[in-house]
Amino acid sequence: MWWLGIRFSCVWLLLLPLICAGCGGEKAKKKQLSPAAQLAQAEKLADPAERSKALTAAALSYLKAADSGGARSALLQSNKAAEEIKKREPTQRAAAYILLSAAWYQAEGTNRDHCKDAYRDAEKAVRDIDSPVEKTEALLDLAALKDDIDRKADAKKHLAAGTEGIDAIDDPVERVRLLGKIARFYVKVGDDSAAKQTIQSAQQWAEKDQDKATQAKLLVLIAREKIEVLKDSAGGETDLEAAQKIAAGLSSKPNQQANLLIDVAQVFVDTGKKSQARKLLDEAEKIGRGKSECKPAMNRIEKTRGQL
């Protein structure tokens, strides 16, 4: 069908995890469920937010199988589930409608009535979100959606609103994380200069932070964005080295020290530098061994080693 040729860029990045969740993604070797089986499982979910997500995932599976009728039926059920999400839960409503809008666009192409209805409902929900972090994230998700469905002016508007909301975020880790998300959006639309400026802004926030452990966490986040998004491996590794130096000075706080080293190791794991990751995990294990407060860190070490 012609609609299968529509590009699946950021929309699929947003929606593919739903398919994995709907078909037992926690076990890579588990056989993928058929669209009908996914649909049957989704219909049994009591929570409307979870049901809407799962039904949207089933619809995408139908699309992948070139069954437009099955996809449409699943999306109509997902619409009903989204309507059941209480208005006092605007973050969940916004997320459900953003996913629905993207999926309707994939299903119907230029016949966008359902797509429009969904993103308008998402916009209404976003306006009701009180949390600065959740509101900013939802605005950035709306920006990504609008860019993907070729509403570029709207995308810029949502991006500007999300960027403006950064200053209202008190949590420095969330602030820097969301700046990274903004940078990723800029790279996606081909504005590398704006992406670099955004990461520079994050770096300035990190430098201002008075808490050394928090500063190290911010540097790890920034390093990941430099390496993965800006393709600046040298700059990212410089930040990781700075984070490790801060960790070295936290010997009186072994739990924080070990977790910071694990954070750095995770970046090395994700960027294919396994020997550096092993070295840091070994170091973190020595720090945490025998200390009751470090039990969660020791569990993290084992999980991270499992990715090597």
Short mmCIF file of C-alpha atoms in Angstrom, two decimals:
data_model
loop_
_atom_site.label_atom_id
_atom_site.label_comp_id
_atom_site.label_asym_id
_atom_site.label_seq_id
_atom_site.Cartn_x
_atom_site.Cartn_y
_atom_site.Cartn_z
CA MET A 1 0.00 0.00 0.00
CA TRP A 2 1.18 3.54 -0.75
CA TRP A 3 1.01 4.67 2.88
CA LEU A 4 3.70 2.19 3.85
CA GLY A 5 6.16 4.38 1.97
CA ILE A 6 5.74 7.27 4.41
CA ARG A 7 8.95 7.90 6.30
CA PHE A 8 9.22 6.33 9.74
CA SER A 9 12.05 8.44 11.25
CA CYS A 10 11.42 9.90 14.71
CA VAL A 11 7.89 8.49 14.83
CA TRP A 12 9.28 4.96 14.82
CA LEU A 13 11.87 5.89 17.44
CA LEU A 14 8.94 7.02 19.58
CA LEU A 15 6.68 4.08 18.86
CA LEU A 16 8.93 1.07 18.34
CA PRO A 17 9.45 0.48 22.10
CA LEU A 18 5.69 0.00 22.35
CA ILE A 19 5.82 -2.82 19.85
CA CYS A 20 8.65 -4.44 21.79
CA ALA A 21 6.70 -4.12 25.02
CA GLY A 22 3.58 -5.51 23.40
CA CYS A 23 5.38 -8.59 22.11
CA GLY A 24 7.50 -9.54 25.07
CA GLY A 25 10.50 -7.31 24.35
CA GLU A 26 12.05 -8.14 27.72
CA LYS A 27 13.16 -11.50 26.27
CA ALA A 28 14.96 -11.11 22.98
CA LYS A 29 14.51 -14.79 22.09
CA LYS A 30 10.77 -14.86 22.71
CA LYS A 31 8.76 -15.26 19.55
CA GLN A 32 7.03 -12.09 18.43
CA LEU A 33 3.28 -12.15 18.89
CA SER A 34 0.99 -11.72 15.93
CA PRO A 35 -0.89 -8.40 15.64
CA ALA A 36 -4.10 -10.16 16.63
CA ALA A 37 -2.47 -11.64 19.74
CA GLN A 38 -1.05 -8.24 20.66
CA LEU A 39 -4.49 -6.74 20.24
CA ALA A 40 -6.07 -9.39 22.45
CA GLN A 41 -3.53 -8.75 25.20
CA ALA A 42 -3.96 -4.99 24.93
CA GLU A 43 -7.73 -5.19 25.25
CA LYS A 44 -7.37 -6.89 28.65
CA LEU A 45 -5.39 -4.05 30.24
CA ALA A 46 -7.41 -2.24 32.89
CA ASP A 47 -5.44 1.00 33.01
CA PRO A 48 -6.62 3.18 30.09
CA ALA A 49 -3.22 4.83 29.58
CA GLU A 50 -1.46 1.47 29.33
CA ARG A 51 -4.28 0.06 27.20
CA SER A 52 -4.07 2.97 24.77
CA LYS A 53 -0.29 2.53 24.40
CA ALA A 54 -0.62 -1.21 23.87
CA LEU A 55 -3.43 -0.81 21.34
CA THR A 56 -1.33 1.71 19.44
CA ALA A 57 1.53 -0.79 19.41
CA ALA A 58 -0.83 -3.46 18.06
CA ALA A 59 -1.96 -1.05 15.36
CA LEU A 60 1.63 -0.52 14.29
CA SER A 61 2.10 -4.26 14.06
CA TYR A 62 -0.93 -4.44 11.80
CA LEU A 63 0.58 -1.69 9.65
CA LYS A 64 3.83 -3.59 9.42
CA ALA A 65 1.83 -6.60 8.24
CA ALA A 66 0.12 -4.40 5.59
CA ASP A 67 -3.27 -4.83 7.26
CA SER A 68 -4.74 -1.33 7.17
CA GLY A 69 -8.14 -2.48 8.37
CA GLY A 70 -6.71 -4.13 11.46
CA ALA A 71 -4.60 -1.07 12.17
CA ARG A 72 -7.56 1.27 11.90
CA SER A 73 -9.67 -0.91 14.19
CA ALA A 74 -6.93 -1.01 16.83
CA LEU A 75 -6.41 2.75 16.64
CA LEU A 76 -10.12 3.43 17.09
CA GLN A 77 -10.01 1.32 20.26
CA SER A 78 -6.89 3.21 21.34
CA ASN A 79 -8.78 6.48 20.86
CA LYS A 80 -11.51 5.28 23.21
CA ALA A 81 -8.95 4.21 25.80
CA ALA A 82 -7.24 7.60 25.63
CA GLU A 83 -10.57 9.31 26.23
CA GLU A 84 -10.88 7.31 29.46
CA ILE A 85 -7.66 8.76 30.89
CA LYS A 86 -8.74 11.21 33.56
CA LYS A 87 -8.18 14.89 32.86
CA ARG A 88 -6.37 15.21 36.17
CA GLU A 89 -3.66 13.03 34.59
CA PRO A 90 -2.69 15.38 31.74
CA THR A 91 0.82 13.98 31.31
CA GLN A 92 -0.55 10.52 30.55
CA ARG A 93 -3.24 11.95 28.28
CA ALA A 94 -0.68 13.97 26.34
CA ALA A 95 1.60 10.98 25.90
CA ALA A 96 -1.25 8.77 24.69
CA TYR A 97 -2.51 11.30 22.17
CA ILE A 98 0.99 12.07 20.84
CA LEU A 99 1.50 8.37 20.13
CA LEU A 100 -1.96 8.14 18.59
CA SER A 101 -1.40 11.12 16.33
CA ALA A 102 1.85 9.65 15.02
CA ALA A 103 0.22 6.27 14.42
CA TRP A 104 -2.83 7.77 12.66
CA TYR A 105 -0.45 9.64 10.38
CA GLN A 106 1.22 6.38 9.47
CA ALA A 107 -2.14 4.68 8.90
CA GLU A 108 -3.96 7.34 6.91
CA GLY A 109 -1.33 9.45 5.20
CA THR A 110 -2.81 12.67 3.90
CA ASN A 111 -6.28 11.92 5.32
CA ARG A 112 -5.36 13.47 8.64
CA ASP A 113 -8.65 14.01 10.48
CA HIS A 114 -7.83 11.47 13.20
CA CYS A 115 -4.23 12.65 13.32
CA LYS A 116 -5.35 16.27 13.82
CA ASP A 117 -7.88 15.33 16.48
CA ALA A 118 -5.24 13.42 18.39
CA TYR A 119 -2.58 16.12 18.38
CA ARG A 120 -5.13 18.77 19.31
CA ASP A 121 -6.16 16.64 22.29
CA ALA A 122 -2.46 16.30 23.14
CA GLU A 123 -2.01 20.07 23.02
CA LYS A 124 -4.97 20.55 25.36
CA ALA A 125 -3.52 18.05 27.82
CA VAL A 126 -0.08 19.68 27.73
CA ARG A 127 -1.58 23.01 28.73
CA ASP A 128 -2.89 21.36 31.91
CA ILE A 129 0.46 19.89 33.01
CA ASP A 130 1.80 21.62 36.13
CA SER A 131 5.20 19.94 36.53
CA PRO A 132 7.86 21.99 34.66
CA VAL A 133 9.79 18.81 33.83
CA GLU A 134 6.78 16.92 32.50
CA LYS A 135 5.46 19.94 30.62
CA THR A 136 8.81 20.62 28.97
CA GLU A 137 9.21 16.97 27.96
CA ALA A 138 5.69 16.85 26.54
CA LEU A 139 6.31 20.01 24.52
CA LEU A 140 9.49 18.52 23.08
CA ASP A 141 7.61 15.32 22.19
CA LEU A 142 4.97 17.46 20.48
CA ALA A 143 7.71 19.25 18.56
CA ALA A 144 9.14 15.92 17.36
CA LEU A 145 5.66 14.75 16.35
CA LYS A 146 4.84 17.92 14.42
CA ASP A 147 8.16 17.80 12.60
CA ASP A 148 7.46 14.22 11.56
CA ILE A 149 3.98 14.96 10.28
CA ASP A 150 5.22 17.95 8.27
CA ARG A 151 3.85 20.72 10.45
CA LYS A 152 7.18 22.51 10.72
CA ALA A 153 5.85 25.84 12.03
CA ASP A 154 4.07 24.09 14.87
CA ALA A 155 7.21 22.09 15.62
CA LYS A 156 9.23 25.30 16.02
CA LYS A 157 6.53 26.77 18.27
CA HIS A 158 6.51 23.74 20.59
CA LEU A 159 10.31 23.58 20.59
CA ALA A 160 10.52 27.25 21.60
CA ALA A 161 7.99 26.73 24.39
CA GLY A 162 9.85 23.67 25.64
CA THR A 163 13.17 25.50 25.55
CA GLU A 164 11.67 28.40 27.46
CA GLY A 165 10.52 25.99 30.16
CA ILE A 166 14.07 24.85 30.93
CA ASP A 167 14.71 27.78 33.28
CA ALA A 168 11.74 26.79 35.45
CA ILE A 169 13.21 23.34 36.17
CA ASP A 170 14.87 23.14 39.59
CA ASP A 171 16.34 19.65 39.26
CA PRO A 172 19.74 20.13 37.54
CA VAL A 173 19.85 16.55 36.26
CA GLU A 174 16.43 16.85 34.62
CA ARG A 175 17.38 20.25 33.23
CA VAL A 176 20.51 18.93 31.54
CA ARG A 177 18.74 15.76 30.37
CA LEU A 178 16.09 17.83 28.62
CA LEU A 179 18.70 20.13 27.09
CA GLY A 180 20.16 16.95 25.62
CA LYS A 181 16.75 16.10 24.20
CA ILE A 182 16.57 19.55 22.62
CA ALA A 183 20.02 19.05 21.11
CA ARG A 184 18.89 15.73 19.64
CA PHE A 185 15.93 17.46 18.02
CA TYR A 186 18.19 20.07 16.45
CA VAL A 187 20.46 17.37 15.03
CA LYS A 188 17.41 15.56 13.65
CA VAL A 189 16.30 18.67 11.74
CA GLY A 190 19.83 19.38 10.53
CA ASP A 191 20.71 22.34 12.74
CA ASP A 192 24.03 21.17 14.18
CA SER A 193 25.03 24.68 15.24
CA ALA A 194 21.96 25.04 17.47
CA ALA A 195 22.62 21.57 18.89
CA LYS A 196 26.16 22.58 19.86
CA GLN A 197 24.90 25.80 21.46
CA THR A 198 22.35 23.80 23.45
CA ILE A 199 25.02 21.44 24.78
CA GLN A 200 27.19 24.45 25.62
CA SER A 201 24.30 25.81 27.66
CA ALA A 202 24.10 22.48 29.49
CA GLN A 203 27.83 22.68 30.15
CA GLN A 204 27.40 26.12 31.69
CA TRP A 205 24.69 24.80 33.99
CA ALA A 206 27.01 21.99 35.06
CA GLU A 207 29.87 24.36 35.78
CA LYS A 208 27.61 26.45 38.03
CA ASP A 209 26.49 23.52 40.17
CA GLN A 210 28.01 23.65 43.65
CA ASP A 211 27.41 20.00 44.53
CA LYS A 212 30.34 17.98 43.21
CA ALA A 213 28.48 14.69 42.90
CA THR A 214 25.68 16.37 40.97
CA GLN A 215 28.21 18.16 38.79
CA ALA A 216 29.78 14.81 37.92
CA LYS A 217 26.37 13.34 36.99
CA LEU A 218 25.75 16.32 34.73
CA LEU A 219 29.12 15.88 33.06
CA VAL A 220 28.29 12.23 32.33
CA LEU A 221 24.98 13.25 30.73
CA ILE A 222 26.71 15.92 28.67
CA ALA A 223 29.46 13.51 27.63
CA ARG A 224 26.87 11.09 26.27
CA GLU A 225 25.26 13.82 24.20
CA LYS A 226 28.61 14.98 22.85
CA ILE A 227 29.60 11.47 21.82
CA GLU A 228 26.26 10.17 20.53
CA VAL A 229 24.67 13.34 19.17
CA LEU A 230 27.42 15.81 18.32
CA LYS A 231 29.87 13.05 17.36
CA ASP A 232 32.44 14.82 19.53
CA SER A 233 34.23 11.84 21.07
CA ALA A 234 37.18 13.90 22.32
CA GLY A 235 34.95 16.41 24.08
CA GLY A 236 32.82 13.66 25.58
CA GLU A 237 35.80 11.74 26.91
CA THR A 238 37.18 14.94 28.47
CA ASP A 239 33.92 15.30 30.39
CA LEU A 240 34.02 11.65 31.45
CA GLU A 241 37.55 12.12 32.75
CA ALA A 242 36.40 15.16 34.72
CA ALA A 243 33.54 13.14 36.20
CA GLN A 244 35.96 10.39 37.25
CA LYS A 245 38.23 12.93 38.95
CA ILE A 246 35.28 14.22 40.94
CA ALA A 247 34.35 10.64 41.86
CA ALA A 248 37.91 10.04 43.10
CA GLY A 249 37.41 12.81 45.65
CA LEU A 250 34.27 11.24 47.12
CA SER A 251 35.97 8.46 49.11
CA SER A 252 33.93 9.40 52.20
CA LYS A 253 30.74 8.71 50.20
CA PRO A 254 31.30 5.25 48.70
CA ASN A 255 27.76 4.84 47.40
CA GLN A 256 27.91 8.06 45.40
CA GLN A 257 31.44 7.28 44.28
CA ALA A 258 30.56 3.80 43.03
CA ASN A 259 27.41 4.95 41.25
CA LEU A 260 29.25 7.71 39.44
CA LEU A 261 31.80 5.22 38.16
CA ILE A 262 28.98 2.97 37.01
CA ASP A 263 27.39 5.93 35.20
CA VAL A 264 30.65 6.57 33.35
CA ALA A 265 31.05 2.86 32.62
CA GLN A 266 27.56 2.75 31.11
CA VAL A 267 28.52 5.43 28.61
CA PHE A 268 31.59 3.43 27.68
CA VAL A 269 29.45 0.29 27.28
CA ASP A 270 26.98 2.10 25.03
CA THR A 271 29.75 3.57 22.89
CA GLY A 272 31.58 0.26 22.43
CA LYS A 273 34.54 0.92 24.73
CA LYS A 274 34.26 -2.25 26.75
CA SER A 275 37.76 -2.36 28.22
CA GLN A 276 37.32 1.07 29.82
CA ALA A 277 33.91 -0.01 31.09
CA ARG A 278 35.30 -3.20 32.69
CA LYS A 279 38.05 -1.24 34.43
CA LEU A 280 35.58 1.19 35.96
CA LEU A 281 33.16 -1.55 36.99
CA ASP A 282 36.00 -3.40 38.73
CA GLU A 283 36.92 -0.20 40.54
CA ALA A 284 33.31 0.44 41.55
CA GLU A 285 33.05 -3.13 42.84
CA LYS A 286 36.10 -2.67 45.07
CA ILE A 287 34.57 0.50 46.50
CA GLY A 288 31.18 -1.06 47.20
CA ARG A 289 32.20 -4.54 48.34
CA GLY A 290 31.05 -5.29 51.88
CA LYS A 291 29.17 -2.02 52.36
CA SER A 292 25.44 -2.39 52.99
CA GLU A 293 24.60 1.02 51.53
CA CYS A 294 26.25 -0.05 48.27
CA LYS A 295 24.05 -3.11 47.62
CA PRO A 296 22.01 -1.34 44.91
CA ALA A 297 25.27 -0.21 43.28
CA MET A 298 26.58 -3.79 43.33
CA ASN A 299 23.40 -4.90 41.56
CA ARG A 300 23.92 -2.17 38.97
CA ILE A 301 27.46 -3.39 38.39
CA GLU A 302 26.22 -6.90 37.61
CA LYS A 303 23.53 -5.62 35.27
CA THR A 304 26.01 -3.40 33.45
CA ARG A 305 28.51 -6.25 33.15
CA GLY A 306 25.77 -8.31 31.56
CA GLN A 307 25.81 -5.84 28.65
CA LEU A 308 29.50 -6.42 27.90
#
